[in-house]
Amino acid sequence: MNKALDIAALTISIIGAINWGLIGFFDFNLVGFALGAGWMSRIIYAIVGLCGLYLLTFYGNVGRRANPH
């Protein structure tokens, strides 16, 4: 897989997870605060969701990386 894409997807997903943590613990939406409730926020949420779906493919790689033979 493409290492740059993997790192970008993981970074974006971590940022999304931190945002969800802030919402859960402090009722503070960092994306909504930074970008408002408009179309930009929706694009960010969509990108985070796509990155999460892409990262599902990592499960298929876990077995191969642990046992290279």
Coordinates of N, CA, C and O in Angstrom, one line a residue:
M1 N 0.8 -1.2 0.0 CA 0.0 0.0 0.0 C 0.9 1.2 0.0 O 2.1 1.2 0.3
N2 N 0.3 2.4 -0.3 CA 1.0 3.6 -0.4 C 1.2 4.2 1.0 O 0.3 4.5 1.7
K3 N 2.5 4.3 1.4 CA 2.8 4.7 2.8 C 2.3 6.1 3.1 O 1.8 6.4 4.2
A4 N 2.4 7.0 2.1 CA 1.9 8.4 2.3 C 0.4 8.4 2.6 O -0.1 9.2 3.4
L5 N -0.3 7.7 1.8 CA -1.8 7.6 1.9 C -2.1 7.0 3.3 O -3.0 7.5 3.9
D6 N -1.4 6.0 3.7 CA -1.6 5.3 5.0 C -1.5 6.3 6.1 O -2.3 6.4 7.0
I7 N -0.4 7.1 6.1 CA -0.1 8.0 7.1 C -1.1 9.2 7.1 O -1.6 9.6 8.2
A8 N -1.5 9.7 5.9 CA -2.5 10.7 5.9 C -3.8 10.2 6.4 O -4.5 10.9 7.2
A9 N -4.3 9.0 6.0 CA -5.5 8.5 6.5 C -5.5 8.3 8.0 O -6.5 8.6 8.7
L10 N -4.4 7.8 8.5 CA -4.3 7.6 9.9 C -4.3 8.9 10.7 O -5.0 9.0 11.7
T11 N -3.6 9.9 10.2 CA -3.6 11.2 10.9 C -5.0 11.8 10.9 O -5.4 12.3 11.9
I12 N -5.7 11.8 9.7 CA -7.0 12.4 9.7 C -8.0 11.6 10.6 O -8.8 12.3 11.2
S13 N -7.9 10.3 10.6 CA -8.7 9.6 11.5 C -8.5 9.8 13.0 O -9.4 9.9 13.8
I14 N -7.2 10.0 13.3 CA -6.9 10.4 14.7 C -7.4 11.8 15.1 O -8.0 11.9 16.2
I15 N -7.3 12.7 14.2 CA -7.9 14.0 14.4 C -9.4 13.9 14.6 O -10.0 14.5 15.5
G16 N -10.1 13.1 13.8 CA -11.5 12.8 13.9 C -11.9 12.2 15.2 O -12.8 12.5 15.9
A17 N -11.0 11.3 15.7 CA -11.3 10.6 17.0 C -11.1 11.6 18.1 O -11.9 11.6 19.1
I18 N -10.1 12.5 18.0 CA -10.0 13.5 19.0 C -11.2 14.4 19.1 O -11.7 14.8 20.1
N19 N -11.7 14.8 17.9 CA -12.9 15.6 17.8 C -14.1 14.9 18.5 O -14.8 15.5 19.3
W20 N -14.2 13.6 18.2 CA -15.3 12.9 18.9 C -15.1 12.8 20.4 O -16.1 12.8 21.1
G21 N -13.9 12.6 20.8 CA -13.6 12.6 22.2 C -14.0 14.0 22.9 O -14.5 14.0 24.0
L22 N -13.6 15.1 22.2 CA -14.0 16.4 22.7 C -15.5 16.5 22.8 O -16.0 17.1 23.8
I23 N -16.2 16.0 21.8 CA -17.7 16.1 21.8 C -18.2 15.2 23.0 O -19.1 15.7 23.7
G24 N -17.7 14.1 23.2 CA -18.2 13.2 24.2 C -17.9 13.7 25.6 O -18.7 13.6 26.5
F25 N -16.7 14.1 25.8 CA -16.3 14.5 27.2 C -16.7 16.0 27.5 O -17.0 16.3 28.7
F26 N -16.6 16.9 26.6 CA -16.8 18.3 26.9 C -17.9 19.0 26.1 O -18.1 20.2 26.2
D27 N -18.6 18.2 25.3 CA -19.6 18.8 24.4 C -19.1 19.9 23.6 O -19.7 21.0 23.4
F28 N -17.9 19.7 23.1 CA -17.2 20.8 22.3 C -16.8 20.2 20.9 O -16.0 19.2 20.8
N29 N -17.4 20.7 19.9 CA -17.1 20.2 18.5 C -16.0 21.1 17.9 O -16.3 22.2 17.5
L30 N -14.8 20.6 17.8 CA -13.7 21.4 17.3 C -13.9 21.8 15.9 O -13.6 22.9 15.4
V31 N -14.3 20.8 15.1 CA -14.5 21.1 13.6 C -15.6 22.1 13.4 O -15.5 23.1 12.7
G32 N -16.7 22.0 14.1 CA -17.8 23.0 14.1 C -17.3 24.3 14.5 O -17.7 25.4 14.0
F33 N -16.5 24.4 15.6 CA -16.0 25.6 16.1 C -15.1 26.3 15.1 O -15.2 27.5 14.9
A34 N -14.2 25.5 14.5 CA -13.2 26.1 13.6 C -13.8 26.4 12.2 O -13.4 27.4 11.6
L35 N -14.8 25.7 11.7 CA -15.3 25.8 10.4 C -16.8 26.2 10.3 O -17.3 26.5 9.2
G36 N -17.5 26.3 11.4 CA -18.9 26.6 11.4 C -19.7 25.3 11.1 O -19.1 24.2 11.0
A37 N -21.0 25.5 10.8 CA -21.8 24.4 10.6 C -22.2 24.3 9.1 O -23.1 23.6 8.7
G38 N -21.3 24.8 8.2 CA -21.6 24.8 6.8 C -21.1 23.6 6.1 O -20.8 22.6 6.6
W39 N -20.9 23.8 4.8 CA -20.5 22.8 3.9 C -19.0 22.3 4.1 O -18.7 21.2 3.9
M40 N -18.2 23.2 4.6 CA -16.8 22.8 4.9 C -16.7 21.8 6.0 O -16.0 20.8 5.9
S41 N -17.6 21.9 7.0 CA -17.6 20.9 8.1 C -18.1 19.6 7.5 O -17.5 18.5 7.9
R42 N -19.0 19.6 6.7 CA -19.5 18.3 6.1 C -18.5 17.7 5.3 O -18.3 16.4 5.3
I43 N -17.7 18.4 4.6 CA -16.6 17.9 3.8 C -15.5 17.2 4.7 O -15.1 16.1 4.4
I44 N -15.2 17.9 5.8 CA -14.2 17.3 6.7 C -14.8 16.0 7.3 O -14.1 15.0 7.4
Y45 N -16.1 16.0 7.7 CA -16.7 14.8 8.3 C -16.6 13.7 7.2 O -16.4 12.5 7.6
A46 N -16.9 14.0 6.0 CA -16.9 13.0 4.9 C -15.5 12.4 4.7 O -15.3 11.2 4.5
I47 N -14.5 13.3 4.7 CA -13.1 12.9 4.6 C -12.7 12.0 5.7 O -12.1 10.9 5.5
V48 N -13.1 12.3 7.0 CA -12.8 11.5 8.1 C -13.4 10.1 8.0 O -12.8 9.1 8.2
G49 N -14.7 10.1 7.5 CA -15.4 8.9 7.3 C -14.7 8.0 6.2 O -14.6 6.8 6.4
L50 N -14.3 8.6 5.1 CA -13.6 7.9 4.1 C -12.3 7.3 4.6 O -11.9 6.2 4.2
C51 N -11.6 8.1 5.4 CA -10.3 7.6 5.9 C -10.6 6.4 6.9 O -9.8 5.4 6.9
G52 N -11.6 6.5 7.7 CA -12.0 5.3 8.5 C -12.3 4.1 7.7 O -11.8 3.0 8.0
L53 N -13.0 4.2 6.6 CA -13.3 3.1 5.7 C -12.0 2.6 5.1 O -11.8 1.4 5.0
Y54 N -11.1 3.5 4.7 CA -9.9 3.0 4.1 C -9.0 2.3 5.2 O -8.4 1.2 4.8
L55 N -9.1 2.7 6.4 CA -8.3 2.1 7.4 C -8.8 0.7 7.8 O -8.1 -0.1 8.4
L56 N -10.0 0.4 7.4 CA -10.5 -1.0 7.6 C -9.7 -2.0 6.8 O -9.6 -3.2 7.2
T57 N -9.0 -1.6 5.7 CA -8.2 -2.5 5.0 C -6.9 -2.9 5.8 O -6.3 -3.9 5.4
F58 N -6.6 -2.1 6.8 CA -5.4 -2.5 7.6 C -5.6 -3.8 8.3 O -4.7 -4.5 8.6
Y59 N -6.9 -4.2 8.6 CA -7.1 -5.5 9.3 C -6.6 -6.6 8.4 O -6.2 -7.6 8.9
G60 N -6.8 -6.5 7.1 CA -6.3 -7.5 6.2 C -4.8 -7.6 6.2 O -4.2 -8.7 5.9
N61 N -4.1 -6.5 6.5 CA -2.6 -6.5 6.5 C -2.0 -6.9 7.8 O -0.8 -7.3 7.9
V62 N -2.8 -7.0 8.9 CA -2.2 -7.3 10.2 C -1.7 -8.7 10.2 O -0.5 -8.9 10.7
G63 N -2.4 -9.6 9.7 CA -1.9 -11.0 9.7 C -0.6 -11.2 8.8 O 0.3 -11.9 9.2
R64 N -0.6 -10.5 7.7 CA 0.5 -10.6 6.8 C 1.8 -10.0 7.4 O 2.9 -10.5 7.2
R65 N 1.6 -8.9 8.1 CA 2.8 -8.2 8.7 C 3.3 -9.0 9.9 O 4.5 -9.0 10.1
A66 N 2.4 -9.6 10.6 CA 2.9 -10.4 11.8 C 3.6 -11.7 11.4 O 4.5 -12.1 12.1
N67 N 3.1 -12.3 10.3 CA 3.7 -13.6 9.9 C 4.1 -13.4 8.4 O 3.3 -13.7 7.5
P68 N 5.3 -13.0 8.1 CA 5.7 -12.7 6.7 C 5.9 -13.9 5.9 O 6.1 -13.8 4.7
H69 N 5.9 -15.1 6.4 CA 6.2 -16.3 5.6 C 4.9 -16.9 5.2 O 3.9 -17.2 5.6

